[in-house]
PDB file of N, CA and C in Angstrom:
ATOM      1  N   UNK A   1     -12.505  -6.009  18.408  1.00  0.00           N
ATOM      2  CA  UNK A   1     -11.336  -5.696  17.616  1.00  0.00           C
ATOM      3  C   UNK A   1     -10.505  -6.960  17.454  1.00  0.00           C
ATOM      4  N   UNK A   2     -10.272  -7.401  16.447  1.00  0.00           N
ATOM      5  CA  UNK A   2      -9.393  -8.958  15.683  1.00  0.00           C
ATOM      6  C   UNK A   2      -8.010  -7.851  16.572  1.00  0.00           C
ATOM      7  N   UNK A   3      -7.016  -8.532  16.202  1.00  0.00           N
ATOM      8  CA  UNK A   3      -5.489  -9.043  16.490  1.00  0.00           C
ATOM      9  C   UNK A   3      -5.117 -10.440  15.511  1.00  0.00           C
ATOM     10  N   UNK A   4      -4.110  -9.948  15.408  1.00  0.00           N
ATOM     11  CA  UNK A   4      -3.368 -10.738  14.187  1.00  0.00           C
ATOM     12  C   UNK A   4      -2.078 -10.964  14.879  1.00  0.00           C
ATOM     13  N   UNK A   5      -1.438 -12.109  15.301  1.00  0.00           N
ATOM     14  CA  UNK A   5      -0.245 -12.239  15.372  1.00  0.00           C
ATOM     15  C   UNK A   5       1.278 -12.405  14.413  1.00  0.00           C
ATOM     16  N   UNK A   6       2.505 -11.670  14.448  1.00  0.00           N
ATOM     17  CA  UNK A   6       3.283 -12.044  14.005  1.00  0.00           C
ATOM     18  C   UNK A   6       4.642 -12.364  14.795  1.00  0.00           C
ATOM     19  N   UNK A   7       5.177 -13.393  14.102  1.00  0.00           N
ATOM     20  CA  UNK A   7       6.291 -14.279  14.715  1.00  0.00           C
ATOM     21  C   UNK A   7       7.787 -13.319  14.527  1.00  0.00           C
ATOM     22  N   UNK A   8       8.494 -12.627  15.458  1.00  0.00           N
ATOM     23  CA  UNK A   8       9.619 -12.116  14.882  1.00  0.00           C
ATOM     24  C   UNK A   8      10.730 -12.548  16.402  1.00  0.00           C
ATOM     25  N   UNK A   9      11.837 -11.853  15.678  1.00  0.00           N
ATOM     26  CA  UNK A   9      12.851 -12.454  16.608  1.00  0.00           C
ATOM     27  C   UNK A   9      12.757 -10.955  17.487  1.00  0.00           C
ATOM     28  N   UNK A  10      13.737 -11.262  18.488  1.00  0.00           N
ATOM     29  CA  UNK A  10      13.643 -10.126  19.827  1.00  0.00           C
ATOM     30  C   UNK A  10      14.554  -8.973  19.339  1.00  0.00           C
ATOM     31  N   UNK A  11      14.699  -9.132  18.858  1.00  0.00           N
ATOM     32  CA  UNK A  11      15.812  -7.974  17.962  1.00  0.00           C
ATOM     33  C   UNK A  11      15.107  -7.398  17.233  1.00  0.00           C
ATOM     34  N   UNK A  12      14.360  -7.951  15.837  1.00  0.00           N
ATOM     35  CA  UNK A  12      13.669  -7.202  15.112  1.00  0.00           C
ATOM     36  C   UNK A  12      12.181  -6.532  16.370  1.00  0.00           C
ATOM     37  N   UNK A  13      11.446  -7.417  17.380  1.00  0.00           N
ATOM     38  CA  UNK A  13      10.781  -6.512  18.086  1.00  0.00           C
ATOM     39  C   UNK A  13      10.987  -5.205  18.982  1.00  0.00           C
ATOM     40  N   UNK A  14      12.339  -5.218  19.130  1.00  0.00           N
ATOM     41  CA  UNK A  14      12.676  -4.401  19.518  1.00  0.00           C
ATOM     42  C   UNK A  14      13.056  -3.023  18.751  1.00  0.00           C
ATOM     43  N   UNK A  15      13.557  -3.487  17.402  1.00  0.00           N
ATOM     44  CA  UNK A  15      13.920  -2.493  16.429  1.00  0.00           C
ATOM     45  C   UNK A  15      12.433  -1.877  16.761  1.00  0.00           C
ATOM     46  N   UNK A  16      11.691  -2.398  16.053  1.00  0.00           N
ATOM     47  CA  UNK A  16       9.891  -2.223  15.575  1.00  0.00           C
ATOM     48  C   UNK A  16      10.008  -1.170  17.509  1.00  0.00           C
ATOM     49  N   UNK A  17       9.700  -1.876  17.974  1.00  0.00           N
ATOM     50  CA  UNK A  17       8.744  -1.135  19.419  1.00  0.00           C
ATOM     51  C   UNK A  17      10.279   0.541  19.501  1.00  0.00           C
ATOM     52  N   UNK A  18      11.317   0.645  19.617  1.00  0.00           N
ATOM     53  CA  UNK A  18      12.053   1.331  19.722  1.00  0.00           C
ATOM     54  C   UNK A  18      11.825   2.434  18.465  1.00  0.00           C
ATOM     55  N   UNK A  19      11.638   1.818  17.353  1.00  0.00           N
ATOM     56  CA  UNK A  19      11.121   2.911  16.118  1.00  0.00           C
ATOM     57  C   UNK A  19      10.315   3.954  16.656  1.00  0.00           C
ATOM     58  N   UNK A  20       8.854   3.037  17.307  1.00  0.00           N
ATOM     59  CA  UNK A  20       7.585   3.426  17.056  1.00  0.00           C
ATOM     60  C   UNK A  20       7.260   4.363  18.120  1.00  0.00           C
ATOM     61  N   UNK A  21       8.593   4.372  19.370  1.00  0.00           N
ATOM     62  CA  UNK A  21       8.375   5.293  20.002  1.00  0.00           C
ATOM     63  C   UNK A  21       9.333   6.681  19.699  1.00  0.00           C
ATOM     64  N   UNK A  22      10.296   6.403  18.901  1.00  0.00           N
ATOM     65  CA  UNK A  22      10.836   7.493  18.629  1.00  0.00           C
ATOM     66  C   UNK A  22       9.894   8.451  17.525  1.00  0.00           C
ATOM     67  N   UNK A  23       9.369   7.397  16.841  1.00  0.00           N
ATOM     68  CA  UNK A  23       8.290   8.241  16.138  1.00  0.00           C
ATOM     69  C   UNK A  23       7.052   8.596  16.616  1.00  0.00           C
ATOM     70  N   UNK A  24       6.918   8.499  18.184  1.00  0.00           N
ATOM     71  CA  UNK A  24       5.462   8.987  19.014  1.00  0.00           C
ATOM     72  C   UNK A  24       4.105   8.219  18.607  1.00  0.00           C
ATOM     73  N   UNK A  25       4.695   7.258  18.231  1.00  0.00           N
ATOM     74  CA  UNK A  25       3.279   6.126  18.331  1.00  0.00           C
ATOM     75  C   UNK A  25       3.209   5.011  18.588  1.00  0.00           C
ATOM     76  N   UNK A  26       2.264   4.457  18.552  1.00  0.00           N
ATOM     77  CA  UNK A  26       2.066   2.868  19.211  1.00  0.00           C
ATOM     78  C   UNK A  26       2.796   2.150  18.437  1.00  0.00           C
ATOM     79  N   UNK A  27       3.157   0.913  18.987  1.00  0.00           N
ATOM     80  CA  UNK A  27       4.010  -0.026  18.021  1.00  0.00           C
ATOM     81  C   UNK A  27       2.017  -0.682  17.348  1.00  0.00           C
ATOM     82  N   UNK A  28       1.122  -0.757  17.648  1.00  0.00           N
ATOM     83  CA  UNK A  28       0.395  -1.217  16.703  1.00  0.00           C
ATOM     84  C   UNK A  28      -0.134  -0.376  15.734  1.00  0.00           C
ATOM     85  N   UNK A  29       0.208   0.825  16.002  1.00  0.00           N
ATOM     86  CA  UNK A  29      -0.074   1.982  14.852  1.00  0.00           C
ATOM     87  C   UNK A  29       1.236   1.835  14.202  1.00  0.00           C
ATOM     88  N   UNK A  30       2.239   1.669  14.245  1.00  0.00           N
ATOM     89  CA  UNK A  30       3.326   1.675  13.074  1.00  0.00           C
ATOM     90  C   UNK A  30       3.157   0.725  12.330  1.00  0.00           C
ATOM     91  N   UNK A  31       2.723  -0.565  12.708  1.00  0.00           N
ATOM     92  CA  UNK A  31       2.598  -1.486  12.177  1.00  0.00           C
ATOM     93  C   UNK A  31       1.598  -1.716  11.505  1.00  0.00           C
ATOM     94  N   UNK A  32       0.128  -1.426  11.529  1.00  0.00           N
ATOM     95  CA  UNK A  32      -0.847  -1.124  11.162  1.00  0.00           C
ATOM     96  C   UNK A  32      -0.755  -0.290   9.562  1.00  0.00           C
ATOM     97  N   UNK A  33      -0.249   1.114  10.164  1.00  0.00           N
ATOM     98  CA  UNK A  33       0.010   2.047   9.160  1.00  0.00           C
ATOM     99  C   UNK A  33       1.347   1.646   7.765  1.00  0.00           C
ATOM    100  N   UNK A  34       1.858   0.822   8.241  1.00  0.00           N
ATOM    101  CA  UNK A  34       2.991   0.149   7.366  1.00  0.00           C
ATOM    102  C   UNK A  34       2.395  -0.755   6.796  1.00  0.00           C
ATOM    103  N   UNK A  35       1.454  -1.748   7.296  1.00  0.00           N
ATOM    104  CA  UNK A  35       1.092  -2.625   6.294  1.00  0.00           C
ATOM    105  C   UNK A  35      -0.357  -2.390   5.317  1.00  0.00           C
ATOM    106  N   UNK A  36      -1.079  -1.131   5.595  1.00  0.00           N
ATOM    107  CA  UNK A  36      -1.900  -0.454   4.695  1.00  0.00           C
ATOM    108  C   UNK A  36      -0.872   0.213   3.768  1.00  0.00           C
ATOM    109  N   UNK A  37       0.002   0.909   3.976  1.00  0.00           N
ATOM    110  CA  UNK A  37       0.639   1.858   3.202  1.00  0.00           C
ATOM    111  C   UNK A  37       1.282   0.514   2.187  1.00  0.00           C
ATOM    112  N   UNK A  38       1.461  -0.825   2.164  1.00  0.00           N
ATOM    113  CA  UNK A  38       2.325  -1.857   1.399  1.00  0.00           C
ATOM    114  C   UNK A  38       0.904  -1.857   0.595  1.00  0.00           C
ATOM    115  N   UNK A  39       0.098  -1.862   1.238  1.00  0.00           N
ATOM    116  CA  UNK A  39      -1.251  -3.279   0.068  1.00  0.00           C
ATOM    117  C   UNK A  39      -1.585  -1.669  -0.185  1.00  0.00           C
ATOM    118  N   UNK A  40      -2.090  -0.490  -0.240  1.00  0.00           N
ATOM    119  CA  UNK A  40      -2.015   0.580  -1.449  1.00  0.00           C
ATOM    120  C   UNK A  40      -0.989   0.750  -2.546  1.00  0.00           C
ATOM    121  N   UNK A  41       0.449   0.651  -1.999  1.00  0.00           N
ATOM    122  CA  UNK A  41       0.940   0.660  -2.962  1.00  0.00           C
ATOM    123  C   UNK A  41       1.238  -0.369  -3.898  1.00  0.00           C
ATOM    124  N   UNK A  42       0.561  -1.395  -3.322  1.00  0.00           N
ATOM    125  CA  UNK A  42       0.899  -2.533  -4.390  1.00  0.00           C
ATOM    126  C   UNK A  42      -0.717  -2.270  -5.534  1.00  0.00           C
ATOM    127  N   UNK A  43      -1.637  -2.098  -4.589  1.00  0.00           N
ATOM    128  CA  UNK A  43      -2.759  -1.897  -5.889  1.00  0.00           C
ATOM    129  C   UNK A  43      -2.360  -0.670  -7.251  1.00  0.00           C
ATOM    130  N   UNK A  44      -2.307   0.409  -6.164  1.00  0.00           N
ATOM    131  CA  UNK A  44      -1.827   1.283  -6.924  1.00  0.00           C
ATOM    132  C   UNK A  44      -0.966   0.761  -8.295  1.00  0.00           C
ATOM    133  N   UNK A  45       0.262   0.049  -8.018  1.00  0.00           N
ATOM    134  CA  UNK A  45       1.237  -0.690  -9.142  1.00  0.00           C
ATOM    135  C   UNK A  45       0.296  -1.457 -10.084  1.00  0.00           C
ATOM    136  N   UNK A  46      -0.815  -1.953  -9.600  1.00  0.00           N
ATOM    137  CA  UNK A  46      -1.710  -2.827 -10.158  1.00  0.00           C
ATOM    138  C   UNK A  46      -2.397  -1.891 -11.181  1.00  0.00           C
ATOM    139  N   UNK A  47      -3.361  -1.380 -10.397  1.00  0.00           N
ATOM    140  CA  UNK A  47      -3.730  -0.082 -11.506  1.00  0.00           C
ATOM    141  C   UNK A  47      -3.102   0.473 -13.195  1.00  0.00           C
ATOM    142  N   UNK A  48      -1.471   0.956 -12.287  1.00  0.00           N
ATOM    143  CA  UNK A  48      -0.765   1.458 -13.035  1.00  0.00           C
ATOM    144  C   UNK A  48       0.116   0.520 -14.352  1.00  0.00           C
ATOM    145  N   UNK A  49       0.140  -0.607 -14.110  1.00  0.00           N
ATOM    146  CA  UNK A  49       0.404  -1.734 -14.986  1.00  0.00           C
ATOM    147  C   UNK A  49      -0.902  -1.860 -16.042  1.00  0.00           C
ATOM    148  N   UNK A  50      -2.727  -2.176 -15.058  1.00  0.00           N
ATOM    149  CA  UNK A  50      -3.280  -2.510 -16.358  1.00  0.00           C
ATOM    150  C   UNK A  50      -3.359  -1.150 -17.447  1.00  0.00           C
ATOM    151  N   UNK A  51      -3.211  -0.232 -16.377  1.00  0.00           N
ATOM    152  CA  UNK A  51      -3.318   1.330 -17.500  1.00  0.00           C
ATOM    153  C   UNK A  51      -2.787   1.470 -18.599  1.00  0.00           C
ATOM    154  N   UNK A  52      -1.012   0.750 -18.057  1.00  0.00           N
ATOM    155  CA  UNK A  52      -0.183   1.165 -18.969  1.00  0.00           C
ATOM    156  C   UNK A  52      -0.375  -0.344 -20.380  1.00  0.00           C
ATOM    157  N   UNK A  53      -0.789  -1.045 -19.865  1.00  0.00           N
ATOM    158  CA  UNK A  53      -1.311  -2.149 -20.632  1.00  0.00           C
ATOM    159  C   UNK A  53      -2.009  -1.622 -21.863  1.00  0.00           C
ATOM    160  N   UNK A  54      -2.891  -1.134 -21.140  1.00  0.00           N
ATOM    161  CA  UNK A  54      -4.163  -0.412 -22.021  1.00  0.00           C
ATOM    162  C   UNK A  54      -3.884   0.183 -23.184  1.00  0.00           C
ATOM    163  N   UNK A  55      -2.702   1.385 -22.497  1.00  0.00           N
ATOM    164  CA  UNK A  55      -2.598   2.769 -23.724  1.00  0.00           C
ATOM    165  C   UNK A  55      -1.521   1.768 -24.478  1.00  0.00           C
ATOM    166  N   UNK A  56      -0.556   1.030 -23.938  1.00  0.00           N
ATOM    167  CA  UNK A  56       0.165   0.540 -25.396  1.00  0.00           C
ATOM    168  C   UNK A  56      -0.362  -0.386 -26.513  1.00  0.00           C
ATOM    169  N   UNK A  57      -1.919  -0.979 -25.948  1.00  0.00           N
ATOM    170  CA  UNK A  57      -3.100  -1.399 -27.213  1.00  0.00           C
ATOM    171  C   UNK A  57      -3.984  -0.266 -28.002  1.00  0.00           C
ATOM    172  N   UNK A  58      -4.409   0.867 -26.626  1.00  0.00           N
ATOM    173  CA  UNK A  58      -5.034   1.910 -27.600  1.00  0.00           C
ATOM    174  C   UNK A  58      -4.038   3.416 -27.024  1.00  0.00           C
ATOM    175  N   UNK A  59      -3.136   3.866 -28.069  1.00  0.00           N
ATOM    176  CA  UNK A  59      -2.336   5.016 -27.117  1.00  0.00           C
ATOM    177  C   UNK A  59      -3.264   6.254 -27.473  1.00  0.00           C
ATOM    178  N   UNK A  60      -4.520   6.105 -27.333  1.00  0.00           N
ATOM    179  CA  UNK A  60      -5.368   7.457 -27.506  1.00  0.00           C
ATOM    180  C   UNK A  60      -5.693   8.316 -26.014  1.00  0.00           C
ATOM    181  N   UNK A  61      -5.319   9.150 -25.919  1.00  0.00           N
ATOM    182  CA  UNK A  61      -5.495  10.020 -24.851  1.00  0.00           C
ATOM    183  C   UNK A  61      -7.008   9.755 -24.427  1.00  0.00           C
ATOM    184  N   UNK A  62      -7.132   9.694 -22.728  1.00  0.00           N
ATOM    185  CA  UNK A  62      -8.625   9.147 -22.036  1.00  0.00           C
ATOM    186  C   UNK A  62      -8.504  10.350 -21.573  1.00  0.00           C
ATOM    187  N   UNK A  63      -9.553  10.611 -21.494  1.00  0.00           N
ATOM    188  CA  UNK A  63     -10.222  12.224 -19.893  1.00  0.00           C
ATOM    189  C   UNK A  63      -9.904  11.654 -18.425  1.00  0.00           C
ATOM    190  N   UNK A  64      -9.888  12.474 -17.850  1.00  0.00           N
ATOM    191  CA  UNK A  64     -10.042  12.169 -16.851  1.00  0.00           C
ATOM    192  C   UNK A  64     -11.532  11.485 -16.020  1.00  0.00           C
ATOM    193  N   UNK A  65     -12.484  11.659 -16.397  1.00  0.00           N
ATOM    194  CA  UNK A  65     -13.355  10.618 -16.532  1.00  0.00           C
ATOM    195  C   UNK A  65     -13.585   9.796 -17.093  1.00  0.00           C
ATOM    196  N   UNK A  66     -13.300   9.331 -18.507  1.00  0.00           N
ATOM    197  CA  UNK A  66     -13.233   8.117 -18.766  1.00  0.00           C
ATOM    198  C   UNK A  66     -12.234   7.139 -17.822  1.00  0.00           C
ATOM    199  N   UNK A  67     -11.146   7.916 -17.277  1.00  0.00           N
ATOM    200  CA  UNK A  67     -10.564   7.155 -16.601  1.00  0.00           C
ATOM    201  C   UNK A  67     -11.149   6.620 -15.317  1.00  0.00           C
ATOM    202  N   UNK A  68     -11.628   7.566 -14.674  1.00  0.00           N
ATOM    203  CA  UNK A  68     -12.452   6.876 -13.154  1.00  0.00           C
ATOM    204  C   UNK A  68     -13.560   5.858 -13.388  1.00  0.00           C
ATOM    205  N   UNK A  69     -14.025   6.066 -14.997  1.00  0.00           N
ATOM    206  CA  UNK A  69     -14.898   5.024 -15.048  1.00  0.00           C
ATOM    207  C   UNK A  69     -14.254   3.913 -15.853  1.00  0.00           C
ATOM    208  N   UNK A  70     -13.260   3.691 -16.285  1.00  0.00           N
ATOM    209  CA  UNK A  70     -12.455   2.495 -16.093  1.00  0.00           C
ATOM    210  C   UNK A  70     -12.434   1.736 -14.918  1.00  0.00           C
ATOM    211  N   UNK A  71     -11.419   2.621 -14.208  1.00  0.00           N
ATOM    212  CA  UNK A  71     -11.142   2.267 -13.219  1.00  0.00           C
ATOM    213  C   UNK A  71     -12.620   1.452 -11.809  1.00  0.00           C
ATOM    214  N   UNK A  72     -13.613   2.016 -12.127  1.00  0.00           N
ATOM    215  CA  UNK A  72     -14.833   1.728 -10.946  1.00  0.00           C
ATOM    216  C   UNK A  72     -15.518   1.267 -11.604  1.00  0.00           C
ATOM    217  N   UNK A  73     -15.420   0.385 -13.215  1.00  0.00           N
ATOM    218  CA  UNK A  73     -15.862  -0.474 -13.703  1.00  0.00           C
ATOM    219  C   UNK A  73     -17.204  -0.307 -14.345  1.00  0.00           C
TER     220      UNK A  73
END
């Protein structure tokens, strides 16, 4: 199992480790789960930008499969 270090001050580690037990989990599961939940929602935005790209060149209504096969190329 990798480990990744990050540099923070004793205050913000403490915020972080004090969160993660009020919320009943590991401070490497909050942290973990916070920085998957950032890089989905940033693809997601990605997605949703070239989409909207798309329909304002062609604004013709797609299926819902044409869309997944956009999308998975």
């Amino acid at each position: 199992m990798a480990v990744i270090q990050a540099r923070l001050s004793d205050d913000e580690a403490k915020f972080i480790r004090d969160y993660a037990q009020a919320s009943g989990v590991s401070t490497s599961m909050l942290i973990r789960d916070a920085v998957f939940e950032k890089i989905e929602d940033s693809l997601d935005l990605a997605l949703y930008t070239k989409a909207m790209k798309q329909h304002e060149t062609d604004p013709d209504p797609v299926s819902f499969d044409m869309m997944m096969e956009l999308i998975n190329g």
